Structures are given as C-alpha cells and as structure tokens.
PDB file of C-alpha atoms and ligand atoms in Angstrom:
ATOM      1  CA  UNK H1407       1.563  10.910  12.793  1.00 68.00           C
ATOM      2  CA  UNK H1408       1.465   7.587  13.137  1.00 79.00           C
ATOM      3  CA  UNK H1409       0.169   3.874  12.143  1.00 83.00           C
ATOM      4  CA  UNK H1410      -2.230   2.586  14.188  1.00 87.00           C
ATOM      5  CA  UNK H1411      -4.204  -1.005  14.505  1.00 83.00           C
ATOM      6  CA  UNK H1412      -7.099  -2.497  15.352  1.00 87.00           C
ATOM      7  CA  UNK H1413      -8.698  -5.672  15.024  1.00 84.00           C
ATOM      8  CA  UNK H1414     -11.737  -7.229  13.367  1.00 81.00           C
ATOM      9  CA  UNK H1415     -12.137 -10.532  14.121  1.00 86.00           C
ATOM     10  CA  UNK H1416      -8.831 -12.167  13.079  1.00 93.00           C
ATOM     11  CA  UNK H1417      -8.107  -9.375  10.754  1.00 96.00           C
ATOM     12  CA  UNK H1418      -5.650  -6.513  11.626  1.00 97.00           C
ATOM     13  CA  UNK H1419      -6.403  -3.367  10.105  1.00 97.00           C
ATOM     14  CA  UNK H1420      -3.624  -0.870  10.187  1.00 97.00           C
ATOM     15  CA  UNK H1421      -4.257   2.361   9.188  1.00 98.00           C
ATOM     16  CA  UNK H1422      -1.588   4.774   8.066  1.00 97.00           C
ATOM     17  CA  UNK H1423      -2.052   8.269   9.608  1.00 97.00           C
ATOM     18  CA  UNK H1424      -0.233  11.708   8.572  1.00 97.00           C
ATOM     19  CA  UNK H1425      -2.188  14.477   7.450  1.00 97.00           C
ATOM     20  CA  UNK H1426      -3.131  15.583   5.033  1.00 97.00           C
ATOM     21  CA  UNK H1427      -1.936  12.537   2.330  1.00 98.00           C
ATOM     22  CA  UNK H1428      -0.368   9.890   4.873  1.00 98.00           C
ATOM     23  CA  UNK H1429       3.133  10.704   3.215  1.00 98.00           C
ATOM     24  CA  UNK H1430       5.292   8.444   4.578  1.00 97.00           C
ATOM     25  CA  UNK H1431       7.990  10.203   6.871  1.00 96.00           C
ATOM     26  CA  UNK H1432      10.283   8.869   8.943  1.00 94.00           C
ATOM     27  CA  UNK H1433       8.498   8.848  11.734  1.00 95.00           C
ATOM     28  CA  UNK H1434       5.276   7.517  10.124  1.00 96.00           C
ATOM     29  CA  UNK H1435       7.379   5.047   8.679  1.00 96.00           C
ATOM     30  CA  UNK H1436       8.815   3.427  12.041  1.00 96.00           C
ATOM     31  CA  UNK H1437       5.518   3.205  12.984  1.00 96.00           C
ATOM     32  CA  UNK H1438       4.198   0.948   9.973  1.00 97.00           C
ATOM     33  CA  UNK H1439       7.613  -1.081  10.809  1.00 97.00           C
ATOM     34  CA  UNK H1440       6.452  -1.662  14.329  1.00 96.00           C
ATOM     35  CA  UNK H1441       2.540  -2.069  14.079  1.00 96.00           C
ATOM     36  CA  UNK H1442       3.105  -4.802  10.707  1.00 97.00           C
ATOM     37  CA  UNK H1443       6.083  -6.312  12.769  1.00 97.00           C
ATOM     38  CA  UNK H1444       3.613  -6.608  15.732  1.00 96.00           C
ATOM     39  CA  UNK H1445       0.982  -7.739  13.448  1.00 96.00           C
ATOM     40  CA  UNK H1446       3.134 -10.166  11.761  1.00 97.00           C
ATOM     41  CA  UNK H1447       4.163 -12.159  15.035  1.00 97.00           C
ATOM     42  CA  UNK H1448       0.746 -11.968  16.579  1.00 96.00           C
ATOM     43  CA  UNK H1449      -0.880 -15.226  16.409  1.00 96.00           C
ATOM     44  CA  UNK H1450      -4.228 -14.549  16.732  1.00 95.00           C
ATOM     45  CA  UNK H1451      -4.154 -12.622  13.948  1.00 97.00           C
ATOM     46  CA  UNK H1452      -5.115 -14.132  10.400  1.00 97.00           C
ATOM     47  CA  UNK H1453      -4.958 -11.381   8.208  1.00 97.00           C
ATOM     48  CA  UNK H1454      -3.145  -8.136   8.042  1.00 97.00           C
ATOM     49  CA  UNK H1455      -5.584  -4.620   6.210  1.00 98.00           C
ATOM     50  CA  UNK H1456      -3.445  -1.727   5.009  1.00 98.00           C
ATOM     51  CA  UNK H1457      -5.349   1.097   4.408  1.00 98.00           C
ATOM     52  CA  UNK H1458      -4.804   4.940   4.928  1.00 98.00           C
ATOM     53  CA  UNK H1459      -6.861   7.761   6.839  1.00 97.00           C
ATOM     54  CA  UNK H1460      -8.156  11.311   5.745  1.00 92.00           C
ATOM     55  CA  UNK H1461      -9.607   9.344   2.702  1.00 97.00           C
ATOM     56  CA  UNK H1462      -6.329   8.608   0.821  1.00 98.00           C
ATOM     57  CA  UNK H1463      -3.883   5.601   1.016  1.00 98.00           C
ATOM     58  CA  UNK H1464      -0.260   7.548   0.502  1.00 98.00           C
ATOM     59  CA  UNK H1465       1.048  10.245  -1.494  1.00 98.00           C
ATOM     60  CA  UNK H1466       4.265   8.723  -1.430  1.00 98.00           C
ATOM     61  CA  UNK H1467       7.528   8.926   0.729  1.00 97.00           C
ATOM     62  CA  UNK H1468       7.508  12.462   2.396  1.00 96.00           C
ATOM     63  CA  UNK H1469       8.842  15.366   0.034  1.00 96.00           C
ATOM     64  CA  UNK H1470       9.289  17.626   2.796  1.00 95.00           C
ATOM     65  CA  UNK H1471      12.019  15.365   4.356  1.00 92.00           C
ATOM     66  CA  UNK H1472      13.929  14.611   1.164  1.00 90.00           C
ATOM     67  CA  UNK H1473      17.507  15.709   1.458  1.00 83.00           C
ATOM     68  CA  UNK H1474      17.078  14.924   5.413  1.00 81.00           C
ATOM     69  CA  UNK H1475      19.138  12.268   7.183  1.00 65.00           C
ATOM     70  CA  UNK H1476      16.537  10.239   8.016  1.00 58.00           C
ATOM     71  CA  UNK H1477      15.552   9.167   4.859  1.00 54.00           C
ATOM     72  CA  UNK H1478      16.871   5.980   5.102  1.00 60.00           C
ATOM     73  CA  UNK H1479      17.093   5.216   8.991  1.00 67.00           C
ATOM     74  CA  UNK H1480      13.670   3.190   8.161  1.00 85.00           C
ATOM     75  CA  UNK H1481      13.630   2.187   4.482  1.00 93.00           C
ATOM     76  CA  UNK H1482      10.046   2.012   2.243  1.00 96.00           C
ATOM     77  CA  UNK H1483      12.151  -1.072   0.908  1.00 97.00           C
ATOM     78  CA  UNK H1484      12.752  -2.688   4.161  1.00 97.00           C
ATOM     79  CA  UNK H1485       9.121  -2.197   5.005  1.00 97.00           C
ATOM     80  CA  UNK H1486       7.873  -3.237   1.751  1.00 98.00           C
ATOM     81  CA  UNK H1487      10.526  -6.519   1.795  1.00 98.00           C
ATOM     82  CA  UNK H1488       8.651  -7.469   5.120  1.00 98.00           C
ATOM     83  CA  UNK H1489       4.761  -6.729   4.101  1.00 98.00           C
ATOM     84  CA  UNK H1490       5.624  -8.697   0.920  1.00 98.00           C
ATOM     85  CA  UNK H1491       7.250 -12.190   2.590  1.00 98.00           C
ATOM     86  CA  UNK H1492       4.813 -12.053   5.160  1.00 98.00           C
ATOM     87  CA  UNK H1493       3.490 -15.566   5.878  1.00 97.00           C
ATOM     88  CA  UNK H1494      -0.277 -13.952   6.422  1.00 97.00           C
ATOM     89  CA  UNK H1495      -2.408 -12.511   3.261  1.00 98.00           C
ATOM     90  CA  UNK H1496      -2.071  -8.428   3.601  1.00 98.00           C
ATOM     91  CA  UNK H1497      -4.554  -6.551   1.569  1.00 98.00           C
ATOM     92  CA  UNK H1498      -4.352  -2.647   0.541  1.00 98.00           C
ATOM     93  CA  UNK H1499      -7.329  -1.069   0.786  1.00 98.00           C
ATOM     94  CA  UNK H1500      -6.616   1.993  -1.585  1.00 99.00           C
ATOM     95  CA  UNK H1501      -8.836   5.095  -0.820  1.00 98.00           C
ATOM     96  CA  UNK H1502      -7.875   8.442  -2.953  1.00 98.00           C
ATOM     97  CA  UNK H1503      -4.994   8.901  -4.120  1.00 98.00           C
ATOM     98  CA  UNK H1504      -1.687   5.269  -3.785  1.00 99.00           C
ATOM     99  CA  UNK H1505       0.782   7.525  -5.291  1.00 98.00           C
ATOM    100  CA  UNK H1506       4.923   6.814  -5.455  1.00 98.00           C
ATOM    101  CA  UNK H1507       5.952   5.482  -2.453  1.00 98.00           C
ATOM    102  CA  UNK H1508       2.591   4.319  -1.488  1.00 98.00           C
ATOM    103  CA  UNK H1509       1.934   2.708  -4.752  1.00 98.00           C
ATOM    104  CA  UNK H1510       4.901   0.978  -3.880  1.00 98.00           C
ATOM    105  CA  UNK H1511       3.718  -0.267  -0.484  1.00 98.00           C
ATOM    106  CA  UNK H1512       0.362  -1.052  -1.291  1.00 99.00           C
ATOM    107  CA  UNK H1513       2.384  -3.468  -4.738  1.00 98.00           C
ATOM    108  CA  UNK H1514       4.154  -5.131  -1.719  1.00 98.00           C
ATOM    109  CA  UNK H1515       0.606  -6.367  -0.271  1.00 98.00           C
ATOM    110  CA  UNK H1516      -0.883  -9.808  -1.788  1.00 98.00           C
ATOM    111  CA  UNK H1517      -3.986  -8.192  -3.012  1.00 98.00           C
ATOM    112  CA  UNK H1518      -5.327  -4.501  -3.565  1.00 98.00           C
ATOM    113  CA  UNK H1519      -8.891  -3.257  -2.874  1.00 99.00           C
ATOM    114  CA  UNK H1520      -9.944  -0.265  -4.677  1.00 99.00           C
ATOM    115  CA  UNK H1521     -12.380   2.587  -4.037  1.00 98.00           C
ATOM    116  CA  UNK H1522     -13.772   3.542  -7.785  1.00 98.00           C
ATOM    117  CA  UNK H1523     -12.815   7.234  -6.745  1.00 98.00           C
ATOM    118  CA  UNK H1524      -8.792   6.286  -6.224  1.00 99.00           C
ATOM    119  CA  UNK H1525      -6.483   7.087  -8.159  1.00 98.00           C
ATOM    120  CA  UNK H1526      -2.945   5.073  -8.199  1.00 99.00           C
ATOM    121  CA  UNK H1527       0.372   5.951 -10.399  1.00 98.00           C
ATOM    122  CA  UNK H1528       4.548   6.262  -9.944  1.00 98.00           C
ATOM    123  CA  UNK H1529       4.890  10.422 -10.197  1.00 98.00           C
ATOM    124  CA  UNK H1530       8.310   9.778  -9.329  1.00 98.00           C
ATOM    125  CA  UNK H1531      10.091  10.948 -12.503  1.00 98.00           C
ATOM    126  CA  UNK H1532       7.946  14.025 -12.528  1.00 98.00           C
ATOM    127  CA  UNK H1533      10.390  15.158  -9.879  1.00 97.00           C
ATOM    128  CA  UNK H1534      13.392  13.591 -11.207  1.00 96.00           C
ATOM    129  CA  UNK H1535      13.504  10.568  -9.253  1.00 96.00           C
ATOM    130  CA  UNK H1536      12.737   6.999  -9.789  1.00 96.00           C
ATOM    131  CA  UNK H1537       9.987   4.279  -8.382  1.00 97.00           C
ATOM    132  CA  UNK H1538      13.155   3.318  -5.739  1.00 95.00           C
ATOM    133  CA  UNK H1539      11.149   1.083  -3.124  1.00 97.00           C
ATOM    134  CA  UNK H1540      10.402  -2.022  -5.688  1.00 98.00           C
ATOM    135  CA  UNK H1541       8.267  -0.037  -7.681  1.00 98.00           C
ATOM    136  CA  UNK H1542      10.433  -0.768 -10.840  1.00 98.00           C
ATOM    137  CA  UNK H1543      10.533  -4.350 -10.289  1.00 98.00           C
ATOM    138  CA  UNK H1544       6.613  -5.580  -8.310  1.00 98.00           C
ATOM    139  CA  UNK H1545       4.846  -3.056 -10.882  1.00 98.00           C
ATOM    140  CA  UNK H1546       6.341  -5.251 -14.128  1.00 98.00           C
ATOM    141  CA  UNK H1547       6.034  -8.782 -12.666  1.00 98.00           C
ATOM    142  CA  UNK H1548       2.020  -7.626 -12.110  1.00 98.00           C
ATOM    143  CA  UNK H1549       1.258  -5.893 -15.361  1.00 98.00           C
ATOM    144  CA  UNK H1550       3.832  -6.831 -17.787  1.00 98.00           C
ATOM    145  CA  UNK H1551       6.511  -4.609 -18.996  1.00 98.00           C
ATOM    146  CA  UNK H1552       4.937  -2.314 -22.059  1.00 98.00           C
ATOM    147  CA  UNK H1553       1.581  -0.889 -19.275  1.00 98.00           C
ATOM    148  CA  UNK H1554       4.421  -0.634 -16.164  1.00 98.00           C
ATOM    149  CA  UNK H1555       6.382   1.350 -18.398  1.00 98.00           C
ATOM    150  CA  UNK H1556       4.056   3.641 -19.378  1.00 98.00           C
ATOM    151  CA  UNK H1557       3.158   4.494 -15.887  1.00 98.00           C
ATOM    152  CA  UNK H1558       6.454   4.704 -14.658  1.00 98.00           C
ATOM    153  CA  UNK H1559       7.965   6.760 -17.282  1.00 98.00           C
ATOM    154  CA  UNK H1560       4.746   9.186 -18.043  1.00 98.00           C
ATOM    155  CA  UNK H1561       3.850   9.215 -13.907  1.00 98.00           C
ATOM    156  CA  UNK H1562       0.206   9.795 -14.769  1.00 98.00           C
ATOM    157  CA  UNK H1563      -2.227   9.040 -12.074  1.00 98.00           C
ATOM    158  CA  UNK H1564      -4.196   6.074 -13.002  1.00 98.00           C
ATOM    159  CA  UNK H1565      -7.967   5.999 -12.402  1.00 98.00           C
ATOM    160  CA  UNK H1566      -8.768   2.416 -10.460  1.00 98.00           C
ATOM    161  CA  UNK H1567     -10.964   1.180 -12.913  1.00 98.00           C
ATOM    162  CA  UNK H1568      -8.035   1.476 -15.152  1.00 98.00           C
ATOM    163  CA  UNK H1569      -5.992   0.367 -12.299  1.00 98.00           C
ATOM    164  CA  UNK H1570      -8.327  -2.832 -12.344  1.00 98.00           C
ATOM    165  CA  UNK H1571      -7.802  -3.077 -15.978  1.00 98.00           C
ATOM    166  CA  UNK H1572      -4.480  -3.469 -16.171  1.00 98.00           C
ATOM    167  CA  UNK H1573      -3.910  -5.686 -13.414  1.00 98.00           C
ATOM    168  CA  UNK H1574      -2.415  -3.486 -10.590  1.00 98.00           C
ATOM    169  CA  UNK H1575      -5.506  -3.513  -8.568  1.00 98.00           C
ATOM    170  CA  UNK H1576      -7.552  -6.866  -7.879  1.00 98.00           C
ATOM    171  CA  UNK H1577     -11.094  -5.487  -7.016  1.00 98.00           C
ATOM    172  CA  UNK H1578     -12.945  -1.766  -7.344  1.00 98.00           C
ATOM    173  CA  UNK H1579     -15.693  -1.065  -4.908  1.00 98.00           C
ATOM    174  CA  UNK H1580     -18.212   1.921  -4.767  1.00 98.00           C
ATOM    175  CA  UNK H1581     -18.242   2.301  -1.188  1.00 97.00           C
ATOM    176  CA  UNK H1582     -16.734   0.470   2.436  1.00 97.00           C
ATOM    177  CA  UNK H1583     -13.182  -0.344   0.453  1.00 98.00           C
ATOM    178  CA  UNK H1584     -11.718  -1.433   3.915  1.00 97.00           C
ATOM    179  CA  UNK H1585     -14.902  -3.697   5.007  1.00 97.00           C
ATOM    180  CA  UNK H1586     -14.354  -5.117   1.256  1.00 98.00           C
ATOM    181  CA  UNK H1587     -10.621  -5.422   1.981  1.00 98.00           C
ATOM    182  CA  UNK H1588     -11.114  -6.992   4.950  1.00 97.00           C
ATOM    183  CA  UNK H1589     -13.728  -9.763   3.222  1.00 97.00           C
ATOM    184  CA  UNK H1590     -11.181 -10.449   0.217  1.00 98.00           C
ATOM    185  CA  UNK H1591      -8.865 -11.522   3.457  1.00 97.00           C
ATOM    186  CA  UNK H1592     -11.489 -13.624   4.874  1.00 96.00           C
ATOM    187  CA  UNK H1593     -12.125 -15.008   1.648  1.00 96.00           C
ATOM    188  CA  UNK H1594      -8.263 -16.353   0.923  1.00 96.00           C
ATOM    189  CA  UNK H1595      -8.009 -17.275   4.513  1.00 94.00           C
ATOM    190  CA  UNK H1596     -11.200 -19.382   3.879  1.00 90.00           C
ATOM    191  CA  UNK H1597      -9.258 -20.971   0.578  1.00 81.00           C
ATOM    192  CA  UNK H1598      -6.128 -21.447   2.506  1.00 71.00           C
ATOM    193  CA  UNK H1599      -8.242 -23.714   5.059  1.00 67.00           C
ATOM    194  CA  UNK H1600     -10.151 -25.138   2.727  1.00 67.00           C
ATOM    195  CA  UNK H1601      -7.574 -26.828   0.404  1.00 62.00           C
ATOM    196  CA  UNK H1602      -5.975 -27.992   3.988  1.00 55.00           C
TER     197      UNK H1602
HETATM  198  C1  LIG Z1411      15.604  10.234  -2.564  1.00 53.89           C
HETATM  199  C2  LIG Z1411      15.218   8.774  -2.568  1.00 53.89           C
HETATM  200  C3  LIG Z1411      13.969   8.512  -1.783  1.00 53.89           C
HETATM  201  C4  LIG Z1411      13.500   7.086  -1.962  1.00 53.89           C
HETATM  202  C5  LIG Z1411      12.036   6.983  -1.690  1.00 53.89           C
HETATM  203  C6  LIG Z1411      11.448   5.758  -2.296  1.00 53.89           C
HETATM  204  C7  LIG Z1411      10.723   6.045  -3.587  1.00 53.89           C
HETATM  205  C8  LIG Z1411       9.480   6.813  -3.389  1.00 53.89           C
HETATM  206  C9  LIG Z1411       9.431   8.075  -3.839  1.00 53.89           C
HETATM  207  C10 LIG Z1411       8.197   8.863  -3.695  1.00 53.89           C
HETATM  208  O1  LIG Z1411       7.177   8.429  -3.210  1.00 53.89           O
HETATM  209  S1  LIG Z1411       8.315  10.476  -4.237  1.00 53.89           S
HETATM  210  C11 LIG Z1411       6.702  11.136  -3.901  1.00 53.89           C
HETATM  211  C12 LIG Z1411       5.726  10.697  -4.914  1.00 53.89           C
HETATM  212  N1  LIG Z1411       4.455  11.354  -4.676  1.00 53.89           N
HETATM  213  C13 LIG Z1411       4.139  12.506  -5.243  1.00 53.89           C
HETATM  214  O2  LIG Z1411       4.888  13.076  -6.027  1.00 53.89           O
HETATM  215  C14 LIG Z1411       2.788  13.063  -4.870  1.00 53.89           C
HETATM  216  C15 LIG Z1411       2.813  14.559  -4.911  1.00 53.89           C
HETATM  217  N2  LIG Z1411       1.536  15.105  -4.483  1.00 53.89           N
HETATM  218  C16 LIG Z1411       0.469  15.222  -5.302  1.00 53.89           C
HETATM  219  O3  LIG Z1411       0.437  14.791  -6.433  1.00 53.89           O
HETATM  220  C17 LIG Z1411      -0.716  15.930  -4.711  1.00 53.89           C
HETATM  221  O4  LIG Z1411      -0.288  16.720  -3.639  1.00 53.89           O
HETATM  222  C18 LIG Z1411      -1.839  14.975  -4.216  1.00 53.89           C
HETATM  223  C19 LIG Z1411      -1.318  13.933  -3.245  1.00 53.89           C
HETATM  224  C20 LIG Z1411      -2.484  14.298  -5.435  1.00 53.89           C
HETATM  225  C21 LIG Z1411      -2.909  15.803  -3.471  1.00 53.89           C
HETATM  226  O5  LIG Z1411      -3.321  16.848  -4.305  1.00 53.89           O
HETATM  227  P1  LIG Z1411      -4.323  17.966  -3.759  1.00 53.89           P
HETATM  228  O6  LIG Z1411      -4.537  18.917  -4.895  1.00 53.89           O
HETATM  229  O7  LIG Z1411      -5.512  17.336  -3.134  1.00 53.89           O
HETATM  230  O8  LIG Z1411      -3.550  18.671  -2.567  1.00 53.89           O
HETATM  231  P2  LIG Z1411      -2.171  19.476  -2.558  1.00 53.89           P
HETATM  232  O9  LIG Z1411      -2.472  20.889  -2.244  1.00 53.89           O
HETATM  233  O10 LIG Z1411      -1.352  19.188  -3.761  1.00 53.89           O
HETATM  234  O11 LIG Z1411      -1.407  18.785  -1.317  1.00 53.89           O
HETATM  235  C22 LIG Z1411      -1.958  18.909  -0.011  1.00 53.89           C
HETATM  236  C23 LIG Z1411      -0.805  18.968   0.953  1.00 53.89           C
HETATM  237  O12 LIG Z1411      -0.147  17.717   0.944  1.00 53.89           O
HETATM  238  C24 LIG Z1411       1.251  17.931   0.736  1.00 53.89           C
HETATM  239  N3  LIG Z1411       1.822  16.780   0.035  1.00 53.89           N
HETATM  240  C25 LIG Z1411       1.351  16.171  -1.055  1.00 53.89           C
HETATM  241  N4  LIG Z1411       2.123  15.139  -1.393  1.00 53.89           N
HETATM  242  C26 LIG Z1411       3.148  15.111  -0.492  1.00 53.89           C
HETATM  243  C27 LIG Z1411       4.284  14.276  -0.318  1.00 53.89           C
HETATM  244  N5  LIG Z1411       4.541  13.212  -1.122  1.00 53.89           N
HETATM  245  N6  LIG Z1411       5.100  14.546   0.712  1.00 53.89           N
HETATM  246  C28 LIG Z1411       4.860  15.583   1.540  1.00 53.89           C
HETATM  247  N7  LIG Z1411       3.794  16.397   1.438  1.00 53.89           N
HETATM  248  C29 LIG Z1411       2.954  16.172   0.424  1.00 53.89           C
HETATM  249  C30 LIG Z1411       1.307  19.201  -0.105  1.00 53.89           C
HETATM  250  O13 LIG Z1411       2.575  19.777  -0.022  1.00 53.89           O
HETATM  251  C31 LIG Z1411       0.242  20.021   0.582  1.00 53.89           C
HETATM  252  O14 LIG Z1411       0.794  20.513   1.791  1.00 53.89           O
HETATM  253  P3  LIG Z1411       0.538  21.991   2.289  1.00 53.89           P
HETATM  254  O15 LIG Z1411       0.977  22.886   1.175  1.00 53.89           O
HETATM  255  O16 LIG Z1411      -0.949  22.055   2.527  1.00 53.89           O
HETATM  256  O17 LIG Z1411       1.360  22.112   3.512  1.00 53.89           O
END
C-alpha cells in the first residue's frame, strides 16, 4: 500500500493505493504525508492531482486498524491541514466511492472532479463515530449548514450529480475524471498567471 506520483507536465498526480477501497491506514497514510510534502516543496511542480486507484477515491480511514496504536502516529487532520494551506491548487479527482475519511481529504483539496458514477458521503455515525478529520467544519463552510447536516447526521452516500448540486463537488465528468482533474488545474494555474 502506498501513495505514489507521477507527473504530467507541471501537474503532480498522486494516486492513493490500498486495495481494495484505498482506506487510509497508517501506513498508506505516511505515504500521502511524504509524496504531498514532496510535491508541495517541488518547484517544478504547478499543480498537485489527488485521485485514488482500483476505481475508487477512499473508503475512509482504515476500520481494520481502529482501536490500534497507530491511529494517530500520522493524523487524516495533519494531512488534510497541509493539502488544504498548500500554496499550489490540489484537485480531487473522485472515482467510486469519497467516503468518511476520504470525503474528508478530498474537502481539504481546492477543487473536486467527479466521475458521474461516484458516490461521496460522511458514514461516520453509522458506526458511532463522527466526521473527526475537518469533516464537521470544511463540509458546512462549502454547502451551508441545513445540506452538511443532513449528510453528516443520516451518512447516506451521495450520488455526484447530487454531490454537484449541492456544492461539495465542483465538476461531474462521464469519463477520464483524472485527465479532467488535471485540466481544471491547468485552467486555475492559467487564471493565477493571467491576472499577474
Ligand atoms: C477513532 C477515530 C478515528 C478518526 C478518523 C478520522 C475520521 C474518519 C473516519 C472514517 O473514515 S470511518 C470510515 C468511514 N467509511 C466507511 O464507513 C466505509 C465503509 N465501507 C463501505 O461502505 C463499503 O465497504 C464500500 C466502500 C462502499 C464498498 O462496498 P462494496 O460492497 O463494494 O464492498 P465491501 O464488500 O463492502 O468491501 C470490500 C472490502 O473493503 C473493506 N473495506 C471497506 N471499507 C473499509 C474501510 N473503511 N476500512 C477498511 N476496510 C474497508 C471491506 O471490509 C471488504 O474487505 P474484505 O471483507 O474483502 O476483506
């Protein structure tokens, strides 16, 4: 398991790797930390991609670990603090299911890219546990309190084009959601030069 990179043109694309739903374990986790961190500092790169293999974003943090030391060794909220203040514009590309945790991440990144097959939401509660990586707070400041509330107390999954509806996703695509992902980036990293 682990997060891996690769570049198109100035764009980094990471892609988050842990069969079979990319949940994000401790291990996979201090990967994402390094490869963004990398990412981050590198200065030929513009633009940082999210997305997630074996056709889904992230299930969420890793149920199988919960009640494990190394829960919290590398926090989601650490992670998510970084990919959120980062100085270059990160874009989720969100293939099958952004679910809890992953939701989470994918609300730290500037802009979301949707495939019109995904399927986003904050099951948290469903297992007696709340939205504890920023999901509380990023999913009301994007959607407004009444629509983040029903997600986060009901934990349905969302379908994206109700996803692009309310506001948590910017863009739905049929096909190629990381080629689109990685065009939205070139397209605010055209605006940013272009009002300079
Ligand atoms: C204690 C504080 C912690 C703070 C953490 C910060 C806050 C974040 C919390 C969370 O993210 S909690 C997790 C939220 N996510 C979920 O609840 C998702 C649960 N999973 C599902 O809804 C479904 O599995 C699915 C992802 C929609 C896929 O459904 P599908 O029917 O296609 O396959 P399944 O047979 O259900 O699952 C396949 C396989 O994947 C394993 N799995 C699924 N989700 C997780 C997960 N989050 N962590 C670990 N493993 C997961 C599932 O167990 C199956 O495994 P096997 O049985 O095949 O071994």
């Amino acid at each position: 398991m682990a997060a891996t990179r690769r570049l198109s043109h100035s764009v980094a694309v990471i892609t988050i790797n842990h069969p079979p739903v990319n949940a994000l374990s401790h291990s996979l986790r201090r990967s994402i930390a390094k490869e963004f961190g990398d990412a981050s500092k590198d200065s030929s790169i513009e633009a940082i991609v999210l997305c997630g293999a074996n056709g889904n974003f992230c299930a969420g943090a890793d149920i199988k670990e919960f009640g494990s030391s190394t829960l919290d060794s590398v926090s989601l909220n650490n992670i998510n603090d970084a990919v959120e203040r980062c100085q270059k514009p990160v874009v989720a590309a969100i293939e099958g299911v952004a679910l809890g945790g992953g939701l989470e991440l994918a609300l730290s990144c500037h802009y979301r890219v949707a495939n019109v097959q995904a399927r986003v939401g904050l099951p948290e509660v469903l297992i007696g546990i709340l939205p504890a990586a920023g999901g509380t707070q990023r999913l009301p400041r994007l959607i407004g309190i009444p629509a983040a509330l029903d997600m986060i107390v009901r934990g349905r999954h969302v379908p994206a084009t109700e996803a692009l509806q309310l506001g948590v996703v910017d863009e739905v695509v049929k096909a190629n959601t990381i080629d689109a992902a990685i065009q939205l980036a070139r397209k605010v990293l055209g605006e940013k030069y272009n009002h300079h």
